[in-house]
């Protein structure tokens, strides 16, 4: 049985980088289905990549999950395969924290393999394009049935590097949280979930102070407010997010990833 | 037999939205081929999406045609499957007119199904990301062989919402028409076809007044005019369009979608 | 046996052009795997397209290789299938030099076929969208097993048009070369390889004069210089290139494709 491969990177859409990785996979695993998640991660932004991977994998079939956002390519950072405790998914990429939030969604790592000297790497690999030379061929071989232990050397999964994700915190009745991610519609997702904010329920007004200072309603759907008006809502990943019905919260409030805001139910 | 699925949206290329929908399909219909038409429709521009879908489907194999440009997500607008009279194609998306011009290319709707409460929707669907939670799973199940009547409840197809497409009109010998669509090469397509303009034949000069005021030849191929010169031509979808040989009509004439122009053969 | 098809074009990501070609292929060759290399070639830039194709194909499985960057569409330029001497790859596209650097990677053309009047072209083809009407259907039919001689008429491969690629040249100990290509990370690749520059070895300083005037080290990996510092390195395609560790050489030095630089080992 050939496993499906999901593929996420910061390679962008104008260069051939993602296409060359798909080519390598098509050669080594001609029957493996490749599902592109996105290649539009901001360049070398490991945090943004890890969040997107974490949000996406629960909707992807179990299989091989290739992810490359790798500012440390060419350094001594490990290249790894992680096997998850639940569903035995195989995550392939650099050991810079990119894969870990997604792995946590599936019970965390049950095993880790260092593939830096993998027998599956392409000959003549130069150390500047590990996506093509190392990660894609390993993903392809795993999809085609190879065991992770053939791809690299097992090591203690507790050595895997993790990202420090910013956590929301309560200050009395107010919640200090951070804008984590902004989508193409101009919605700004925070690192908080509805349960984090005391007193939150559909229809209450929320005071926002910080990067933006404003009062807006917490609503279930965009259409619960008039077109052009802002709202706080729970986005499709379960996070508290700022939006504007038929508009852009980012254009309106000039949010940027990393901005801190304080939320309080009025 | 598994049907192929075409997929068009305004999800853009930088977020994971289109990729997550592809993931859901890969999970529910592992054998279905997914053909991405485009995800670069201007955000929430139903008209532009409907035109692109209409132009594309005649070149796609009969099957399931998923399209999501959905400013009304979360409101009471219907979510639908439309079956076309010719070729029994299955169009899946919001009931906001997006699917109708394409359906007309195949004899119009022969049946319509409301999938708002589909058994195929993902559990826990939140109403902000129907592409992932509703449309993609329904498309996948249809591709895998489900009957539309299993996906939703039949209703009278005459209730389907339609778009008001602007129509060209004659004013004496002159044709009033509208710039509908602009492509990445800078060509500007109108809502008219060659038969609409009296006296048009290869080589005649045409007077354009309105958004741009200029005289240019009607030519069959770009190469019929010198590099850098403008022309009126019939584009690959059969529409009258403005172009510049090895250049951009949009840069030259500042056309925008919606601009009115009056054409007259000299 | 169905062959895989790689696909490269300048169609961009916002229009339906690439998607319609994929649709045609899905219809005519339902079992053919399509691997998108990139559709982000700068519009009508045959040279940039030819370089990307040449860099990519060695990593793609032998099969059909569709490439469309075609400023001469609608003129008398030939439309061709090229068979390569090594691996019998089939390259499909316009005869404007686009395919030739890639063909040279596989021993050059062993046969050429003029497909301008191919029986495989779609009916009613209008001469403005040969990707959809001619190249995609021919590629699909070849992938599904057709012989190139069925797709068109054989002609002398020596008549195939070639691109004049700029070549580096020595001026005493200095190497005059050209910036050929810039990627999305801001790396600037030249038309030279390390063997072209006398005295080059890891760690030496190189004097650059011309578009940028600067001294920088030749290093193996980005991490061999401090973050923010520039380097000369050998990129993943084997070319001498300018980079900045965790930064952009293009932003720093304002390189543009076509810029001449003189390199000298200090």
PDB file of N, CA, C and O in Angstrom, chain A residues 179-229:
ATOM      1  N   UNK A 179      -1.626  38.163  18.577  1.00  0.00           N
ATOM      2  CA  UNK A 179      -1.999  37.872  17.193  1.00  0.00           C
ATOM      3  C   UNK A 179      -0.942  36.935  16.612  1.00  0.00           C
ATOM      4  O   UNK A 179       0.246  37.258  16.606  1.00  0.00           O
ATOM      5  N   UNK A 180      -1.389  35.753  16.184  1.00  0.00           N
ATOM      6  CA  UNK A 180      -0.431  34.749  15.718  1.00  0.00           C
ATOM      7  C   UNK A 180      -0.342  34.698  14.207  1.00  0.00           C
ATOM      8  O   UNK A 180       0.707  34.485  13.636  1.00  0.00           O
ATOM      9  N   UNK A 181      -1.471  34.843  13.555  1.00  0.00           N
ATOM     10  CA  UNK A 181      -1.510  34.496  12.148  1.00  0.00           C
ATOM     11  C   UNK A 181      -2.575  35.333  11.450  1.00  0.00           C
ATOM     12  O   UNK A 181      -3.618  35.633  12.018  1.00  0.00           O
ATOM     13  N   UNK A 182      -2.298  35.685  10.222  1.00  0.00           N
ATOM     14  CA  UNK A 182      -3.197  36.526   9.436  1.00  0.00           C
ATOM     15  C   UNK A 182      -3.459  35.812   8.124  1.00  0.00           C
ATOM     16  O   UNK A 182      -2.522  35.325   7.488  1.00  0.00           O
ATOM     17  N   UNK A 183      -4.722  35.712   7.731  1.00  0.00           N
ATOM     18  CA  UNK A 183      -4.991  35.014   6.475  1.00  0.00           C
ATOM     19  C   UNK A 183      -5.262  36.005   5.344  1.00  0.00           C
ATOM     20  O   UNK A 183      -5.288  37.219   5.549  1.00  0.00           O
ATOM     21  N   UNK A 184      -5.451  35.475   4.168  1.00  0.00           N
ATOM     22  CA  UNK A 184      -5.579  36.304   2.982  1.00  0.00           C
ATOM     23  C   UNK A 184      -6.857  37.111   2.906  1.00  0.00           C
ATOM     24  O   UNK A 184      -6.974  38.019   2.082  1.00  0.00           O
ATOM     25  N   UNK A 185      -7.834  36.767   3.750  1.00  0.00           N
ATOM     26  CA  UNK A 185      -9.056  37.561   3.800  1.00  0.00           C
ATOM     27  C   UNK A 185      -8.910  38.718   4.782  1.00  0.00           C
ATOM     28  O   UNK A 185      -9.806  39.549   4.905  1.00  0.00           O
ATOM     29  N   UNK A 186      -7.794  38.740   5.512  1.00  0.00           N
ATOM     30  CA  UNK A 186      -7.580  39.810   6.468  1.00  0.00           C
ATOM     31  C   UNK A 186      -8.064  39.482   7.870  1.00  0.00           C
ATOM     32  O   UNK A 186      -8.152  40.370   8.718  1.00  0.00           O
ATOM     33  N   UNK A 187      -8.356  38.211   8.146  1.00  0.00           N
ATOM     34  CA  UNK A 187      -8.694  37.807   9.509  1.00  0.00           C
ATOM     35  C   UNK A 187      -7.410  37.623  10.308  1.00  0.00           C
ATOM     36  O   UNK A 187      -6.403  37.156   9.786  1.00  0.00           O
ATOM     37  N   UNK A 188      -7.455  37.993  11.589  1.00  0.00           N
ATOM     38  CA  UNK A 188      -6.268  37.909  12.440  1.00  0.00           C
ATOM     39  C   UNK A 188      -6.551  36.943  13.589  1.00  0.00           C
ATOM     40  O   UNK A 188      -7.345  37.253  14.480  1.00  0.00           O
ATOM     41  N   UNK A 189      -5.910  35.792  13.584  1.00  0.00           N
ATOM     42  CA  UNK A 189      -6.129  34.772  14.609  1.00  0.00           C
ATOM     43  C   UNK A 189      -5.187  35.004  15.778  1.00  0.00           C
ATOM     44  O   UNK A 189      -4.017  35.353  15.594  1.00  0.00           O
ATOM     45  N   UNK A 190      -5.710  34.803  16.987  1.00  0.00           N
ATOM     46  CA  UNK A 190      -4.881  34.912  18.183  1.00  0.00           C
ATOM     47  C   UNK A 190      -4.463  33.517  18.646  1.00  0.00           C
ATOM     48  O   UNK A 190      -4.878  32.500  18.087  1.00  0.00           O
ATOM     49  N   UNK A 191      -3.666  33.510  19.697  1.00  0.00           N
ATOM     50  CA  UNK A 191      -3.252  32.241  20.302  1.00  0.00           C
ATOM     51  C   UNK A 191      -4.220  31.779  21.388  1.00  0.00           C
ATOM     52  O   UNK A 191      -3.912  30.853  22.126  1.00  0.00           O
ATOM     53  N   UNK A 192      -5.387  32.420  21.473  1.00  0.00           N
ATOM     54  CA  UNK A 192      -6.354  32.066  22.518  1.00  0.00           C
ATOM     55  C   UNK A 192      -7.547  31.330  21.930  1.00  0.00           C
ATOM     56  O   UNK A 192      -7.822  31.428  20.724  1.00  0.00           O
ATOM     57  N   UNK A 193      -8.229  30.595  22.776  1.00  0.00           N
ATOM     58  CA  UNK A 193      -9.474  29.943  22.374  1.00  0.00           C
ATOM     59  C   UNK A 193     -10.597  30.517  23.240  1.00  0.00           C
ATOM     60  O   UNK A 193     -10.324  31.158  24.270  1.00  0.00           O
ATOM     61  N   UNK A 194     -11.853  30.328  22.846  1.00  0.00           N
ATOM     62  CA  UNK A 194     -12.951  30.984  23.562  1.00  0.00           C
ATOM     63  C   UNK A 194     -12.952  30.670  25.061  1.00  0.00           C
ATOM     64  O   UNK A 194     -13.270  31.550  25.876  1.00  0.00           O
ATOM     65  N   UNK A 195     -12.580  29.469  25.441  1.00  0.00           N
ATOM     66  CA  UNK A 195     -12.606  29.079  26.844  1.00  0.00           C
ATOM     67  C   UNK A 195     -11.604  29.879  27.684  1.00  0.00           C
ATOM     68  O   UNK A 195     -11.693  29.915  28.919  1.00  0.00           O
ATOM     69  N   UNK A 196     -10.645  30.513  27.022  1.00  0.00           N
ATOM     70  CA  UNK A 196      -9.634  31.273  27.762  1.00  0.00           C
ATOM     71  C   UNK A 196     -10.179  32.585  28.334  1.00  0.00           C
ATOM     72  O   UNK A 196      -9.595  33.146  29.270  1.00  0.00           O
ATOM     73  N   UNK A 197     -11.253  33.103  27.756  1.00  0.00           N
ATOM     74  CA  UNK A 197     -11.710  34.446  28.114  1.00  0.00           C
ATOM     75  C   UNK A 197     -12.960  34.386  28.995  1.00  0.00           C
ATOM     76  O   UNK A 197     -14.039  33.998  28.524  1.00  0.00           O
ATOM     77  N   UNK A 198     -12.852  34.789  30.267  1.00  0.00           N
ATOM     78  CA  UNK A 198     -13.977  34.703  31.202  1.00  0.00           C
ATOM     79  C   UNK A 198     -15.187  35.496  30.700  1.00  0.00           C
ATOM     80  O   UNK A 198     -15.032  36.625  30.228  1.00  0.00           O
ATOM     81  N   UNK A 199     -16.345  34.886  30.782  1.00  0.00           N
ATOM     82  CA  UNK A 199     -17.586  35.591  30.481  1.00  0.00           C
ATOM     83  C   UNK A 199     -17.945  35.652  29.012  1.00  0.00           C
ATOM     84  O   UNK A 199     -18.945  36.276  28.639  1.00  0.00           O
ATOM     85  N   UNK A 200     -17.151  35.006  28.164  1.00  0.00           N
ATOM     86  CA  UNK A 200     -17.427  35.108  26.734  1.00  0.00           C
ATOM     87  C   UNK A 200     -18.628  34.266  26.338  1.00  0.00           C
ATOM     88  O   UNK A 200     -18.713  33.091  26.684  1.00  0.00           O
ATOM     89  N   UNK A 201     -19.569  34.867  25.642  1.00  0.00           N
ATOM     90  CA  UNK A 201     -20.662  34.103  25.050  1.00  0.00           C
ATOM     91  C   UNK A 201     -21.217  34.920  23.888  1.00  0.00           C
ATOM     92  O   UNK A 201     -20.970  36.132  23.802  1.00  0.00           O
ATOM     93  N   UNK A 202     -21.953  34.262  23.024  1.00  0.00           N
ATOM     94  CA  UNK A 202     -22.423  34.909  21.801  1.00  0.00           C
ATOM     95  C   UNK A 202     -23.159  36.203  22.118  1.00  0.00           C
ATOM     96  O   UNK A 202     -24.064  36.233  22.941  1.00  0.00           O
ATOM     97  N   UNK A 203     -22.726  37.279  21.508  1.00  0.00           N
ATOM     98  CA  UNK A 203     -23.435  38.543  21.629  1.00  0.00           C
ATOM     99  C   UNK A 203     -22.824  39.538  22.594  1.00  0.00           C
ATOM    100  O   UNK A 203     -23.139  40.721  22.538  1.00  0.00           O
ATOM    101  N   UNK A 204     -21.947  39.083  23.515  1.00  0.00           N
ATOM    102  CA  UNK A 204     -21.363  40.047  24.451  1.00  0.00           C
ATOM    103  C   UNK A 204     -20.411  40.983  23.709  1.00  0.00           C
ATOM    104  O   UNK A 204     -19.900  40.651  22.646  1.00  0.00           O
ATOM    105  N   UNK A 205     -20.207  42.157  24.312  1.00  0.00           N
ATOM    106  CA  UNK A 205     -19.232  43.083  23.756  1.00  0.00           C
ATOM    107  C   UNK A 205     -17.885  42.826  24.424  1.00  0.00           C
ATOM    108  O   UNK A 205     -17.804  42.498  25.612  1.00  0.00           O
ATOM    109  N   UNK A 206     -16.822  42.980  23.659  1.00  0.00           N
ATOM    110  CA  UNK A 206     -15.473  42.743  24.156  1.00  0.00           C
ATOM    111  C   UNK A 206     -14.645  44.011  23.933  1.00  0.00           C
ATOM    112  O   UNK A 206     -14.703  44.628  22.864  1.00  0.00           O
ATOM    113  N   UNK A 207     -13.932  44.385  24.980  1.00  0.00           N
ATOM    114  CA  UNK A 207     -13.022  45.529  24.895  1.00  0.00           C
ATOM    115  C   UNK A 207     -11.639  45.014  24.496  1.00  0.00           C
ATOM    116  O   UNK A 207     -11.104  44.107  25.132  1.00  0.00           O
ATOM    117  N   UNK A 208     -11.088  45.595  23.458  1.00  0.00           N
ATOM    118  CA  UNK A 208      -9.748  45.215  22.999  1.00  0.00           C
ATOM    119  C   UNK A 208      -8.820  46.380  23.264  1.00  0.00           C
ATOM    120  O   UNK A 208      -9.115  47.513  22.865  1.00  0.00           O
ATOM    121  N   UNK A 209      -7.712  46.144  23.950  1.00  0.00           N
ATOM    122  CA  UNK A 209      -6.723  47.212  24.097  1.00  0.00           C
ATOM    123  C   UNK A 209      -5.359  46.673  23.696  1.00  0.00           C
ATOM    124  O   UNK A 209      -5.056  45.501  23.881  1.00  0.00           O
ATOM    125  N   UNK A 210      -4.567  47.541  23.117  1.00  0.00           N
ATOM    126  CA  UNK A 210      -3.231  47.109  22.686  1.00  0.00           C
ATOM    127  C   UNK A 210      -3.003  47.535  21.267  1.00  0.00           C
ATOM    128  O   UNK A 210      -3.200  48.695  20.914  1.00  0.00           O
ATOM    129  N   UNK A 211      -2.572  46.592  20.439  1.00  0.00           N
ATOM    130  CA  UNK A 211      -2.285  46.897  19.037  1.00  0.00           C
ATOM    131  C   UNK A 211      -3.465  47.630  18.415  1.00  0.00           C
ATOM    132  O   UNK A 211      -3.293  48.553  17.618  1.00  0.00           O
ATOM    133  N   UNK A 212      -4.692  47.217  18.780  1.00  0.00           N
ATOM    134  CA  UNK A 212      -5.886  47.968  18.400  1.00  0.00           C
ATOM    135  C   UNK A 212      -6.664  48.231  19.675  1.00  0.00           C
ATOM    136  O   UNK A 212      -6.625  47.438  20.618  1.00  0.00           O
ATOM    137  N   UNK A 213      -7.337  49.365  19.748  1.00  0.00           N
ATOM    138  CA  UNK A 213      -8.168  49.679  20.905  1.00  0.00           C
ATOM    139  C   UNK A 213      -9.573  49.952  20.402  1.00  0.00           C
ATOM    140  O   UNK A 213      -9.796  50.924  19.680  1.00  0.00           O
ATOM    141  N   UNK A 214     -10.492  49.062  20.753  1.00  0.00           N
ATOM    142  CA  UNK A 214     -11.805  49.082  20.127  1.00  0.00           C
ATOM    143  C   UNK A 214     -12.745  48.201  20.938  1.00  0.00           C
ATOM    144  O   UNK A 214     -12.299  47.365  21.731  1.00  0.00           O
ATOM    145  N   UNK A 215     -14.032  48.422  20.771  1.00  0.00           N
ATOM    146  CA  UNK A 215     -15.032  47.514  21.327  1.00  0.00           C
ATOM    147  C   UNK A 215     -15.734  46.819  20.181  1.00  0.00           C
ATOM    148  O   UNK A 215     -16.122  47.475  19.218  1.00  0.00           O
ATOM    149  N   UNK A 216     -15.894  45.529  20.294  1.00  0.00           N
ATOM    150  CA  UNK A 216     -16.582  44.811  19.223  1.00  0.00           C
ATOM    151  C   UNK A 216     -17.316  43.616  19.809  1.00  0.00           C
ATOM    152  O   UNK A 216     -17.014  43.154  20.911  1.00  0.00           O
ATOM    153  N   UNK A 217     -18.322  43.120  19.099  1.00  0.00           N
ATOM    154  CA  UNK A 217     -19.096  41.993  19.614  1.00  0.00           C
ATOM    155  C   UNK A 217     -18.395  40.661  19.341  1.00  0.00           C
ATOM    156  O   UNK A 217     -17.631  40.528  18.369  1.00  0.00           O
ATOM    157  N   UNK A 218     -18.659  39.694  20.210  1.00  0.00           N
ATOM    158  CA  UNK A 218     -18.266  38.314  19.922  1.00  0.00           C
ATOM    159  C   UNK A 218     -19.450  37.662  19.229  1.00  0.00           C
ATOM    160  O   UNK A 218     -20.572  37.657  19.771  1.00  0.00           O
ATOM    161  N   UNK A 219     -19.250  37.182  18.021  1.00  0.00           N
ATOM    162  CA  UNK A 219     -20.366  36.653  17.235  1.00  0.00           C
ATOM    163  C   UNK A 219     -19.982  35.301  16.665  1.00  0.00           C
ATOM    164  O   UNK A 219     -18.803  34.935  16.594  1.00  0.00           O
ATOM    165  N   UNK A 220     -20.986  34.547  16.281  1.00  0.00           N
ATOM    166  CA  UNK A 220     -20.745  33.194  15.762  1.00  0.00           C
ATOM    167  C   UNK A 220     -20.354  33.245  14.292  1.00  0.00           C
ATOM    168  O   UNK A 220     -19.428  32.582  13.858  1.00  0.00           O
ATOM    169  N   UNK A 221     -21.099  34.049  13.524  1.00  0.00           N
ATOM    170  CA  UNK A 221     -20.850  34.113  12.081  1.00  0.00           C
ATOM    171  C   UNK A 221     -20.623  35.556  11.682  1.00  0.00           C
ATOM    172  O   UNK A 221     -21.088  36.487  12.342  1.00  0.00           O
ATOM    173  N   UNK A 222     -19.884  35.749  10.598  1.00  0.00           N
ATOM    174  CA  UNK A 222     -19.659  37.092  10.076  1.00  0.00           C
ATOM    175  C   UNK A 222     -20.986  37.815   9.885  1.00  0.00           C
ATOM    176  O   UNK A 222     -21.100  39.012  10.139  1.00  0.00           O
ATOM    177  N   UNK A 223     -21.975  37.068   9.385  1.00  0.00           N
ATOM    178  CA  UNK A 223     -23.246  37.699   9.037  1.00  0.00           C
ATOM    179  C   UNK A 223     -24.015  38.159  10.269  1.00  0.00           C
ATOM    180  O   UNK A 223     -25.051  38.812  10.144  1.00  0.00           O
ATOM    181  N   UNK A 224     -23.515  37.829  11.467  1.00  0.00           N
ATOM    182  CA  UNK A 224     -24.191  38.311  12.676  1.00  0.00           C
ATOM    183  C   UNK A 224     -23.927  39.798  12.907  1.00  0.00           C
ATOM    184  O   UNK A 224     -24.555  40.411  13.774  1.00  0.00           O
ATOM    185  N   UNK A 225     -22.981  40.368  12.196  1.00  0.00           N
ATOM    186  CA  UNK A 225     -22.785  41.824  12.251  1.00  0.00           C
ATOM    187  C   UNK A 225     -23.028  42.400  10.849  1.00  0.00           C
ATOM    188  O   UNK A 225     -23.001  41.676   9.859  1.00  0.00           O
ATOM    189  N   UNK A 226     -23.281  43.691  10.798  1.00  0.00           N
ATOM    190  CA  UNK A 226     -23.535  44.346   9.519  1.00  0.00           C
ATOM    191  C   UNK A 226     -22.278  44.316   8.650  1.00  0.00           C
ATOM    192  O   UNK A 226     -21.165  44.336   9.183  1.00  0.00           O
ATOM    193  N   UNK A 227     -22.452  44.294   7.337  1.00  0.00           N
ATOM    194  CA  UNK A 227     -21.295  44.390   6.444  1.00  0.00           C
ATOM    195  C   UNK A 227     -20.441  45.605   6.794  1.00  0.00           C
ATOM    196  O   UNK A 227     -20.975  46.689   7.036  1.00  0.00           O
ATOM    197  N   UNK A 228     -19.144  45.396   6.871  1.00  0.00           N
ATOM    198  CA  UNK A 228     -18.236  46.486   7.183  1.00  0.00           C
ATOM    199  C   UNK A 228     -17.923  46.618   8.658  1.00  0.00           C
ATOM    200  O   UNK A 228     -17.012  47.359   9.025  1.00  0.00           O
ATOM    201  N   UNK A 229     -18.653  45.882   9.511  1.00  0.00           N
ATOM    202  CA  UNK A 229     -18.400  45.997  10.949  1.00  0.00           C
ATOM    203  C   UNK A 229     -17.495  44.871  11.442  1.00  0.00           C
ATOM    204  O   UNK A 229     -17.515  43.759  10.926  1.00  0.00           O
TER     205      UNK A 229
END
